[in-house]
CSV table of N, CA and C in Angstrom, one decimal:
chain,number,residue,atom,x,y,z
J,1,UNK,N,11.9,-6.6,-48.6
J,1,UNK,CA,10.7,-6.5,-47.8
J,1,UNK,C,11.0,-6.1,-46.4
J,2,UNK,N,12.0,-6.4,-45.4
J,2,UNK,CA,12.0,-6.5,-43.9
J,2,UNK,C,12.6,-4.8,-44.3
J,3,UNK,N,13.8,-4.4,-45.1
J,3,UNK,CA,13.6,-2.3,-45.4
J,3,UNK,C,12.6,-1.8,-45.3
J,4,UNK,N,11.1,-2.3,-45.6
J,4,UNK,CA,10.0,-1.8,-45.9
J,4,UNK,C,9.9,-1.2,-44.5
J,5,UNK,N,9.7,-2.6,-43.7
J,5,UNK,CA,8.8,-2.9,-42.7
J,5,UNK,C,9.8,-2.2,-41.4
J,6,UNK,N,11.0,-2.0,-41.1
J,6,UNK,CA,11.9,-0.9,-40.7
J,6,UNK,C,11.7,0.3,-41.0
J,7,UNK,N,11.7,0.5,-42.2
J,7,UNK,CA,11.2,2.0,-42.4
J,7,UNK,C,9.8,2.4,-42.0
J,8,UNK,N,8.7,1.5,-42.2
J,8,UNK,CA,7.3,2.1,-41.7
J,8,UNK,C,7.5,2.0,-40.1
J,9,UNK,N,8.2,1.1,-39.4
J,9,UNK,CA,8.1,1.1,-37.9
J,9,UNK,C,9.1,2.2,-37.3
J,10,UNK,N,9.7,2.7,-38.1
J,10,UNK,CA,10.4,3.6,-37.9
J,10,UNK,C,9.6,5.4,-37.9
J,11,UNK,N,8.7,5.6,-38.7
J,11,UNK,CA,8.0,6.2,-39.1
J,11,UNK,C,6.9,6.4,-37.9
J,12,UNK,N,6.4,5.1,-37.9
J,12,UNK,CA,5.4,5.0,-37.3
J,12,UNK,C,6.0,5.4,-35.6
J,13,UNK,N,7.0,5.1,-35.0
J,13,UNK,CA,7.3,5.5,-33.9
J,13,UNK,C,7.9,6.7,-33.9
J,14,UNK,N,8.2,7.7,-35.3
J,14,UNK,CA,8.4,9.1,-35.3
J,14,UNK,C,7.0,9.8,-35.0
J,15,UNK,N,6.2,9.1,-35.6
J,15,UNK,CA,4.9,10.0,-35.4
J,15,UNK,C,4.6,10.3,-34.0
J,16,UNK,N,4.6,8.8,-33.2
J,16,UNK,CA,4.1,8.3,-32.3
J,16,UNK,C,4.8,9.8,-31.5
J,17,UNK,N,6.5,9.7,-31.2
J,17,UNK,CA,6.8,10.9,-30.2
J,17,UNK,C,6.5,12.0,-30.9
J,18,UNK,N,6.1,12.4,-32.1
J,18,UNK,CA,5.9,13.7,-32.6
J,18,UNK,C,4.3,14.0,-31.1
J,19,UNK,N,3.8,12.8,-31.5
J,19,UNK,CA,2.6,13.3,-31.2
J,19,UNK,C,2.3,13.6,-29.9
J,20,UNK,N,3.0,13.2,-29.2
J,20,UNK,CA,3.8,13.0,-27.6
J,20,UNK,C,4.1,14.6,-27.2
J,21,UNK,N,5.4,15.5,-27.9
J,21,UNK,CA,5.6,16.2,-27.8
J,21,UNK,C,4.7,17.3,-28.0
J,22,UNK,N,3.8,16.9,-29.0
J,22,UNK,CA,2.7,18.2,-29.3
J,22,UNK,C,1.7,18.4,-27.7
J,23,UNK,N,1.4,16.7,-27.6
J,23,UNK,CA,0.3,17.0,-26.8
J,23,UNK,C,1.2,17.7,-25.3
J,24,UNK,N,2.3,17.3,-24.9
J,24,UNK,CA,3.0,18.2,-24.1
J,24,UNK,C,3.2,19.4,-23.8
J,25,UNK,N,3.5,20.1,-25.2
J,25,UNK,CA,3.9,21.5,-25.7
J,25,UNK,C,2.1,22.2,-25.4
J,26,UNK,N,1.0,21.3,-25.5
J,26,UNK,CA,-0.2,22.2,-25.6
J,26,UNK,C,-0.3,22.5,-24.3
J,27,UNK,N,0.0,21.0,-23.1
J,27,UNK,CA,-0.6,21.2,-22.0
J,27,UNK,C,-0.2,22.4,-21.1
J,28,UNK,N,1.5,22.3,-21.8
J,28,UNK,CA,2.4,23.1,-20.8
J,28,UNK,C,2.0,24.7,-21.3
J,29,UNK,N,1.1,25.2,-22.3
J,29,UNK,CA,1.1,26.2,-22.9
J,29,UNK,C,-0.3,26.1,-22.1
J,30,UNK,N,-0.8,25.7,-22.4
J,30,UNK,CA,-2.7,26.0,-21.8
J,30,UNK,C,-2.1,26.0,-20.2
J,31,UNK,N,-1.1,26.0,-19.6
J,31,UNK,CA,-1.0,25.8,-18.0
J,31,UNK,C,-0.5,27.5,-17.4
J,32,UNK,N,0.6,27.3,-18.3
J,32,UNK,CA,1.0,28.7,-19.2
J,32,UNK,C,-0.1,29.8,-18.5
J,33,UNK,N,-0.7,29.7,-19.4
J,33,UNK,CA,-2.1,30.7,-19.5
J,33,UNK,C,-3.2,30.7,-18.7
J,34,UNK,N,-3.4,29.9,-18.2
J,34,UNK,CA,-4.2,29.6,-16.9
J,34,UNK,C,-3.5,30.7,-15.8
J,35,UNK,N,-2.2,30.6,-15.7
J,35,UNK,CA,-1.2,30.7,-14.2
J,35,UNK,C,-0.5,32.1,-14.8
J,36,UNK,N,-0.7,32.4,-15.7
J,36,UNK,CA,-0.3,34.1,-15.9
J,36,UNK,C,-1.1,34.9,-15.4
J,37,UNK,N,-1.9,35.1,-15.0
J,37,UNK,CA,-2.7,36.4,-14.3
J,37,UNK,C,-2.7,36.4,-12.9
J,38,UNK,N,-1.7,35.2,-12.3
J,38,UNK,CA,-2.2,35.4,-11.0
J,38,UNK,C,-3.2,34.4,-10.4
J,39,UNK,N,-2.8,34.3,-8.6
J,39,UNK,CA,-4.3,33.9,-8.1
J,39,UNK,C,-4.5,32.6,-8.4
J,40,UNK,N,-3.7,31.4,-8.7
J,40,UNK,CA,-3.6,30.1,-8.8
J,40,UNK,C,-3.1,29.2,-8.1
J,41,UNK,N,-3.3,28.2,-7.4
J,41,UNK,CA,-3.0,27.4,-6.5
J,41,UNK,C,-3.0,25.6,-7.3
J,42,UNK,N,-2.3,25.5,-6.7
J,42,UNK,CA,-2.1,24.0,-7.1
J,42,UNK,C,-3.4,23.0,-6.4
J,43,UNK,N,-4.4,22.6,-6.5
J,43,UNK,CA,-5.7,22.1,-5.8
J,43,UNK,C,-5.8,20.5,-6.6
J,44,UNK,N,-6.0,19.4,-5.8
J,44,UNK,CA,-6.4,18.0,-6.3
J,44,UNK,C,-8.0,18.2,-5.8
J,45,UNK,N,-8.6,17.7,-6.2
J,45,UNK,CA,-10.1,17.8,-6.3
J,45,UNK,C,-10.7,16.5,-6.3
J,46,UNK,N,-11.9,16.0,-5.4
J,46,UNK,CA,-12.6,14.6,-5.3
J,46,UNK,C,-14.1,14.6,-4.9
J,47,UNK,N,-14.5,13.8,-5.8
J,47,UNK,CA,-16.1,13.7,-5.2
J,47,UNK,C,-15.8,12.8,-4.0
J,48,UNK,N,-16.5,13.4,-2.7
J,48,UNK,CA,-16.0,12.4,-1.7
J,48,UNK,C,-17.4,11.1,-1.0
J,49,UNK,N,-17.6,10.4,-2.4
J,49,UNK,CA,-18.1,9.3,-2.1
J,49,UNK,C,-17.8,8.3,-2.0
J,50,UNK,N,-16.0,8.4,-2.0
J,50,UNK,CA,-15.0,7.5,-1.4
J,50,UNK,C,-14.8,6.2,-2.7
J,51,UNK,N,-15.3,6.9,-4.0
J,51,UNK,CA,-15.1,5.5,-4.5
J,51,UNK,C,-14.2,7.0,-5.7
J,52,UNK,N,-14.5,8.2,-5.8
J,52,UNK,CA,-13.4,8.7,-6.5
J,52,UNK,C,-12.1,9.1,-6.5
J,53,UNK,N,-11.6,9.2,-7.8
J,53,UNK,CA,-10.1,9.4,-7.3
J,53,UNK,C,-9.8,11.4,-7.2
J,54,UNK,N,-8.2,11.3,-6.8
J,54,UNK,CA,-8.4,12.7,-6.7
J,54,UNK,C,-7.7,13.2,-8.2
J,55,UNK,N,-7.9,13.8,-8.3
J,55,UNK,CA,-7.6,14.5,-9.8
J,55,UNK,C,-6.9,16.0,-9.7
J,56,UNK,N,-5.6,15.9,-10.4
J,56,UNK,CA,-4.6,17.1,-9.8
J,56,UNK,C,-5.0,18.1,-10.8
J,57,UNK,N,-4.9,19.4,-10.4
J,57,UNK,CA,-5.7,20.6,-11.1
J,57,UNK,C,-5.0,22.1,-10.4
J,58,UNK,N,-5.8,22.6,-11.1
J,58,UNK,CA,-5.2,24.2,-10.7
J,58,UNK,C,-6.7,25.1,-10.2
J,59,UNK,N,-6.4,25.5,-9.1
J,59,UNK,CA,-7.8,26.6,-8.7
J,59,UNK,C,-7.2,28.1,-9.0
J,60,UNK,N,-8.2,28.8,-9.6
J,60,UNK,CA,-8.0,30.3,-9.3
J,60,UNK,C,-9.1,30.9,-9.0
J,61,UNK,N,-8.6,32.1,-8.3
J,61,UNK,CA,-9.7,32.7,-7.5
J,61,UNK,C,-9.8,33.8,-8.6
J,62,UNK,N,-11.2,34.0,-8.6
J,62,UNK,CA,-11.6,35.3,-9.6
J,62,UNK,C,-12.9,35.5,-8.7
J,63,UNK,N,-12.9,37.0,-8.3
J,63,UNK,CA,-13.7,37.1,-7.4
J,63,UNK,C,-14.0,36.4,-6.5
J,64,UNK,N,-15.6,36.0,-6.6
J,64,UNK,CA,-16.5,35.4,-5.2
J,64,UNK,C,-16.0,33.7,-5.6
J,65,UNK,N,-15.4,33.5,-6.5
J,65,UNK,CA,-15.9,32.1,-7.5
J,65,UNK,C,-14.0,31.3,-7.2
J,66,UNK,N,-14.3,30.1,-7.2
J,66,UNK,CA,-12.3,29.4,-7.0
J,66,UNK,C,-13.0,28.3,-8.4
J,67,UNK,N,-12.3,28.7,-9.5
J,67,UNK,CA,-12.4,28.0,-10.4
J,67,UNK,C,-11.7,27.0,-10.9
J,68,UNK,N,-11.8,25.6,-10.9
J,68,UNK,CA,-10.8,25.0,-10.9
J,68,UNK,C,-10.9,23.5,-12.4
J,69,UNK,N,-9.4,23.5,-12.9
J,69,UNK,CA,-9.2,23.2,-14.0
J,69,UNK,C,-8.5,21.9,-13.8
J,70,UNK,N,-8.6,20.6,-14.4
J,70,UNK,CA,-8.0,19.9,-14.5
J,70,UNK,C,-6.8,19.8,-15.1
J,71,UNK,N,-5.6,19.6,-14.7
J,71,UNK,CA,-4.4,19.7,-15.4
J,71,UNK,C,-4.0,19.0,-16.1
J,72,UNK,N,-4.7,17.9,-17.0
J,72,UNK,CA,-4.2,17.0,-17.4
J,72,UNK,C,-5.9,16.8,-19.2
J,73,UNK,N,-5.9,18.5,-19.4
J,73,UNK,CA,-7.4,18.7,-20.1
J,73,UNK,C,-6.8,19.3,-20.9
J,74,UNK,N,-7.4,20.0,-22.0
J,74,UNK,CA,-7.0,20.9,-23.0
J,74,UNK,C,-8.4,22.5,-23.1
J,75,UNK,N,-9.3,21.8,-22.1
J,75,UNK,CA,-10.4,23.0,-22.2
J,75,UNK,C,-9.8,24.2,-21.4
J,76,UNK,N,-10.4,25.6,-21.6
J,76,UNK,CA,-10.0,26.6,-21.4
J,76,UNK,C,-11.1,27.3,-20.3
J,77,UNK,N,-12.2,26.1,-20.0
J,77,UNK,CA,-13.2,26.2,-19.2
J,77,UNK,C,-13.0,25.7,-18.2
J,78,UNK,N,-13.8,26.2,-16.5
J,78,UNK,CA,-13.2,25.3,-15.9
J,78,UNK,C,-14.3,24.1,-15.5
J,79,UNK,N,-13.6,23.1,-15.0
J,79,UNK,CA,-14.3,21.9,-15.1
J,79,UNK,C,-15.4,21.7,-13.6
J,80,UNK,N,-15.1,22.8,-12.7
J,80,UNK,CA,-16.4,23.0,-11.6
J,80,UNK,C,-15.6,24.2,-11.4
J,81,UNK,N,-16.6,25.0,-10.3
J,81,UNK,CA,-16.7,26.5,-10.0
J,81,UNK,C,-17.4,26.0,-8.8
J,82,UNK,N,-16.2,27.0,-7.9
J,82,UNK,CA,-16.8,26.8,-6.0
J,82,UNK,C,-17.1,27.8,-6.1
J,83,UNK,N,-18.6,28.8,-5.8
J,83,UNK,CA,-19.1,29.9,-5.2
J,83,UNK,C,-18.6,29.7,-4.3
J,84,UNK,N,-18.0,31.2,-3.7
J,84,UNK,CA,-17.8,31.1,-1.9
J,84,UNK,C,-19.2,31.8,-1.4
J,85,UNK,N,-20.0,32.4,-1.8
J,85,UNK,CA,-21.3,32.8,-1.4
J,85,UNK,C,-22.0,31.1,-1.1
J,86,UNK,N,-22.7,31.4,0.3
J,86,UNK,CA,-23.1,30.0,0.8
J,86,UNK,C,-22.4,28.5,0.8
J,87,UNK,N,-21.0,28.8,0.8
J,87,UNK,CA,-20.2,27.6,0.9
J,87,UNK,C,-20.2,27.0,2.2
J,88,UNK,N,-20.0,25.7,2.0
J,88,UNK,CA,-19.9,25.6,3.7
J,88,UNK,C,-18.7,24.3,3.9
J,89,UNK,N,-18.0,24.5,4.6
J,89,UNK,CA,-16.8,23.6,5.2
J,89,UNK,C,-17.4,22.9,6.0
J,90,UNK,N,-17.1,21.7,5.7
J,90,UNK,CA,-18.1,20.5,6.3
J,90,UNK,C,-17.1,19.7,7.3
J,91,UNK,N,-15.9,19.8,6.6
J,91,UNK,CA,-14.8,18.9,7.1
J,91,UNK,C,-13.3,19.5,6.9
J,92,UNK,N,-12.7,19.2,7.5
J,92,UNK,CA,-11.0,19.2,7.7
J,92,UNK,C,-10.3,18.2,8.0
J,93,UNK,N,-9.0,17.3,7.1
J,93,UNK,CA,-8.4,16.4,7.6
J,93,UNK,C,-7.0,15.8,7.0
J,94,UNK,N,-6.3,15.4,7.3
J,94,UNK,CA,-5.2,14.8,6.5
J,94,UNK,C,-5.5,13.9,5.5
J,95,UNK,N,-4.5,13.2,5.1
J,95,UNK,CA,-4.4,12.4,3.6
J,95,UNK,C,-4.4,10.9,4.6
J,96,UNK,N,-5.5,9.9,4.6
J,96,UNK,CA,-5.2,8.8,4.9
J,96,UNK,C,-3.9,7.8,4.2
J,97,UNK,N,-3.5,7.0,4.3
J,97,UNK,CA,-2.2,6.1,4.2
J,97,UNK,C,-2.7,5.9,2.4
J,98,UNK,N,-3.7,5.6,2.5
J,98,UNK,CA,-4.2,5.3,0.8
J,98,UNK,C,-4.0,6.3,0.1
J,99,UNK,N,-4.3,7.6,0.6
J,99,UNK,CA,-4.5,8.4,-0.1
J,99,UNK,C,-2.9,9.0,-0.9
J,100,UNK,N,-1.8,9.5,0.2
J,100,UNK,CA,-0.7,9.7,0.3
J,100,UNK,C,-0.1,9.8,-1.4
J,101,UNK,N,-0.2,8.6,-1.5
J,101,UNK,CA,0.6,8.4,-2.7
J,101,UNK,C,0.1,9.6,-4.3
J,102,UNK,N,-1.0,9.6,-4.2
J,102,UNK,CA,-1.6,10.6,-4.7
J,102,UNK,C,-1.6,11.8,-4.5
J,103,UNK,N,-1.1,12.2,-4.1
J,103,UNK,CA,-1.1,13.8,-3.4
J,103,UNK,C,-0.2,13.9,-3.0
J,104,UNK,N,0.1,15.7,-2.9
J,104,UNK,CA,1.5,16.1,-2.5
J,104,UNK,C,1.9,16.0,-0.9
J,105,UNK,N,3.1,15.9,-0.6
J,105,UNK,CA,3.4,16.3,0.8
J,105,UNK,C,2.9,17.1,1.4
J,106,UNK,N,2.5,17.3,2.8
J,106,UNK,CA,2.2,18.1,3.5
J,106,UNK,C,1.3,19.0,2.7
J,107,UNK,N,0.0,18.0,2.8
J,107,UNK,CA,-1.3,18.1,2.1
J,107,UNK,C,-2.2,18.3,3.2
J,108,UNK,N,-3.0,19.2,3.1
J,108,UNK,CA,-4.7,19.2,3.7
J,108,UNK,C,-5.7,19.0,2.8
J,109,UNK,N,-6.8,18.6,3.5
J,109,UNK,CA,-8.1,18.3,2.8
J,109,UNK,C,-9.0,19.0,3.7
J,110,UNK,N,-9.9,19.8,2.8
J,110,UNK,CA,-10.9,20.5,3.2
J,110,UNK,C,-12.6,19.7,2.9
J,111,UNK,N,-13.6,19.5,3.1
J,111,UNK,CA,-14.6,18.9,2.5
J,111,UNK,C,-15.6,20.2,2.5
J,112,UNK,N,-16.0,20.6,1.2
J,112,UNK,CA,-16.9,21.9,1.2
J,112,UNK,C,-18.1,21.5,0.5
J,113,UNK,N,-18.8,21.9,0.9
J,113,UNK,CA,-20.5,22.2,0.1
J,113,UNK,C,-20.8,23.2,-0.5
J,114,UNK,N,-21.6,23.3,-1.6
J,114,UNK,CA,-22.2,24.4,-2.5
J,114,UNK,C,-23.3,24.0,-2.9
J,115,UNK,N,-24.4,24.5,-2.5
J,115,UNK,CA,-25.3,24.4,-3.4
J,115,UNK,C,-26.0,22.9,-3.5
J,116,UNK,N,-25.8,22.2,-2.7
J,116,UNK,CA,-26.0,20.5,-2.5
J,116,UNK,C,-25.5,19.7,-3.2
J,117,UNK,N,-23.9,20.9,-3.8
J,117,UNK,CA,-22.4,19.6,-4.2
J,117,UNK,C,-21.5,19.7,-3.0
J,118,UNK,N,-20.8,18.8,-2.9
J,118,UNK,CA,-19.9,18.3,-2.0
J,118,UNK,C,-18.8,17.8,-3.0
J,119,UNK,N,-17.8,18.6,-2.5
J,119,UNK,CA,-16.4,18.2,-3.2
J,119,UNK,C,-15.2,18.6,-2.4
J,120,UNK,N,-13.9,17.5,-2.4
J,120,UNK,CA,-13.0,17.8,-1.2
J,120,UNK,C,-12.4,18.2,-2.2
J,121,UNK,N,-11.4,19.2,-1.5
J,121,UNK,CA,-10.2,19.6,-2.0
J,121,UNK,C,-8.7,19.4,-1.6
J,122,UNK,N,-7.7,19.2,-2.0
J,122,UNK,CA,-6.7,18.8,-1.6
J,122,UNK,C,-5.3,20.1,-2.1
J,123,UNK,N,-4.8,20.6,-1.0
J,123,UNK,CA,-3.8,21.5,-1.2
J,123,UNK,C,-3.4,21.6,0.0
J,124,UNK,N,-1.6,22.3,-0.4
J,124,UNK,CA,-0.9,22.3,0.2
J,124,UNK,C,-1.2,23.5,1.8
J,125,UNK,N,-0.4,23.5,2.9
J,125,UNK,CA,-1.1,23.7,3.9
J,125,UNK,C,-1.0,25.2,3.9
J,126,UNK,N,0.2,25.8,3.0
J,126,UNK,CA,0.1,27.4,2.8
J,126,UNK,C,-1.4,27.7,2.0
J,127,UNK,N,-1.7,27.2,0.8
J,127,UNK,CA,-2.6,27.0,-0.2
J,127,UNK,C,-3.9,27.1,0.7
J,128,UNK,N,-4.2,26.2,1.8
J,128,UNK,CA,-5.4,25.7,2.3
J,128,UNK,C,-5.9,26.8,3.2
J,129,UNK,N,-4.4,27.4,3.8
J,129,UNK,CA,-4.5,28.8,4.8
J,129,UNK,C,-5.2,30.0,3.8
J,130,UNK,N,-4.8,30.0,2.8
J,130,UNK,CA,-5.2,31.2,1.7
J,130,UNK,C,-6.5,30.5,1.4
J,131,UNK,N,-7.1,29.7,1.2
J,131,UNK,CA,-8.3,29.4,0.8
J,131,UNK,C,-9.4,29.3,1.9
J,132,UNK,N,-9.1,29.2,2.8
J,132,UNK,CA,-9.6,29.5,4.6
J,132,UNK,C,-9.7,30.8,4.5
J,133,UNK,N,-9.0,31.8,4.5
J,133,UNK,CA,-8.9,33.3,4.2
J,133,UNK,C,-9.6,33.7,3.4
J,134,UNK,N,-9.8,33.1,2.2
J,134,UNK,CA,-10.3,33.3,1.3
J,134,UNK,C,-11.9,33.7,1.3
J,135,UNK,N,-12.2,32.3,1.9
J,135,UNK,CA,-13.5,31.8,2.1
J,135,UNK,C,-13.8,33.3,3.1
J,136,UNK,N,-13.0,33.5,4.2
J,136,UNK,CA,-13.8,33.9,5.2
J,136,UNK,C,-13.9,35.8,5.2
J,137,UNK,N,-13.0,36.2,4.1
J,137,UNK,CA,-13.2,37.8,3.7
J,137,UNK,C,-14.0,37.7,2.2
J,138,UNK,N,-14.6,38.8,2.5
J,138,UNK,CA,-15.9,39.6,1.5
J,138,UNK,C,-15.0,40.5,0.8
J,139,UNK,N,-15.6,40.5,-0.1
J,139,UNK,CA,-15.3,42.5,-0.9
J,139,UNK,C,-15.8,43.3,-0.3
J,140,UNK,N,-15.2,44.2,-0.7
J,140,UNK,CA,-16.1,45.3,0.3
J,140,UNK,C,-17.6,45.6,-0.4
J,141,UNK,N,-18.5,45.7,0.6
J,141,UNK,CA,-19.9,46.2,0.0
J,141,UNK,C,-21.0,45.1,-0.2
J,142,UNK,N,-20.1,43.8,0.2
J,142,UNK,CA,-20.7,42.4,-0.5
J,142,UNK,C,-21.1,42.1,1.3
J,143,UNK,N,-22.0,40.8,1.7
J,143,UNK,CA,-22.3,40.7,2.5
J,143,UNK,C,-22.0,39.3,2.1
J,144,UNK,N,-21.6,39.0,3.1
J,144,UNK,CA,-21.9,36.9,3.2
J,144,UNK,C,-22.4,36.2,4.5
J,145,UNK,N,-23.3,35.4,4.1
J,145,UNK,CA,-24.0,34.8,5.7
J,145,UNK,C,-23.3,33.9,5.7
């Protein structure tokens, strides 16, 4: 009887890291593919009603739009979309002492509005320069107030 019960816990803990590895192999493959074309930044993302957390993710810029995906998802969609058409920077600031642990080194926080969403974003200070940039050139032909 206790062979049995060895062999199924044995089993049962193969499965367990089998399953481990897949879901790894997917994330690192969907991350993959996200970050092959270019035009992706490493971005933590928060509703700043101070009671959410920040959630680490990937923005890419496609056109007018910074589209941003949570890293830790399997969808191929992204999970919000910043228009830069009528965006507005509301705030700029560092990582308070709480925040720190969550986020990377030599982090900025931007606080932006769209549309009567508000969502900060969290990236590194080269990252935040390019997304300042970003914000503030047009295509050509395109007009932004």
């Amino acid at each position: 009887m206790g062979g049995h019960l060895a062999l199924d816990v044995g089993a049962v803990l193969a499965a367990v890291l089998l399953a481990v590895i897949v879901v790894f192999a997917m994330l690192s493959v969907r991350r993959w593919l996200l970050e092959r074309r270019g035009g992706t930044v490493e971005c933590s993302l928060r509703e700043p009603d101070g009671r959410g957390v920040w959630r680490l993710g990937i923005g890419r810029y496609h056109g007018d739009e910074l589209l941003w995906f949570a890293i830790f998802g399997f969808r191929f969609r992204p999970r919000r979309v910043v228009h830069r058409r009528g965006l507005v920077v509301s705030g700029r600031r560092t990582p308070k002492a709480e925040e720190q642990a969550a986020l990377h080194p030599d982090t900025g926080i931007v606080e932006v509005r769209d549309d009567g969403h508000t969502v900060e974003l969290a990236m590194s200070g080269a990252a935040l320069t390019g997304f300042l940039a970003w914000l503030e050139a047009s295509p050509p032909g395109s007009s932004l107030n």
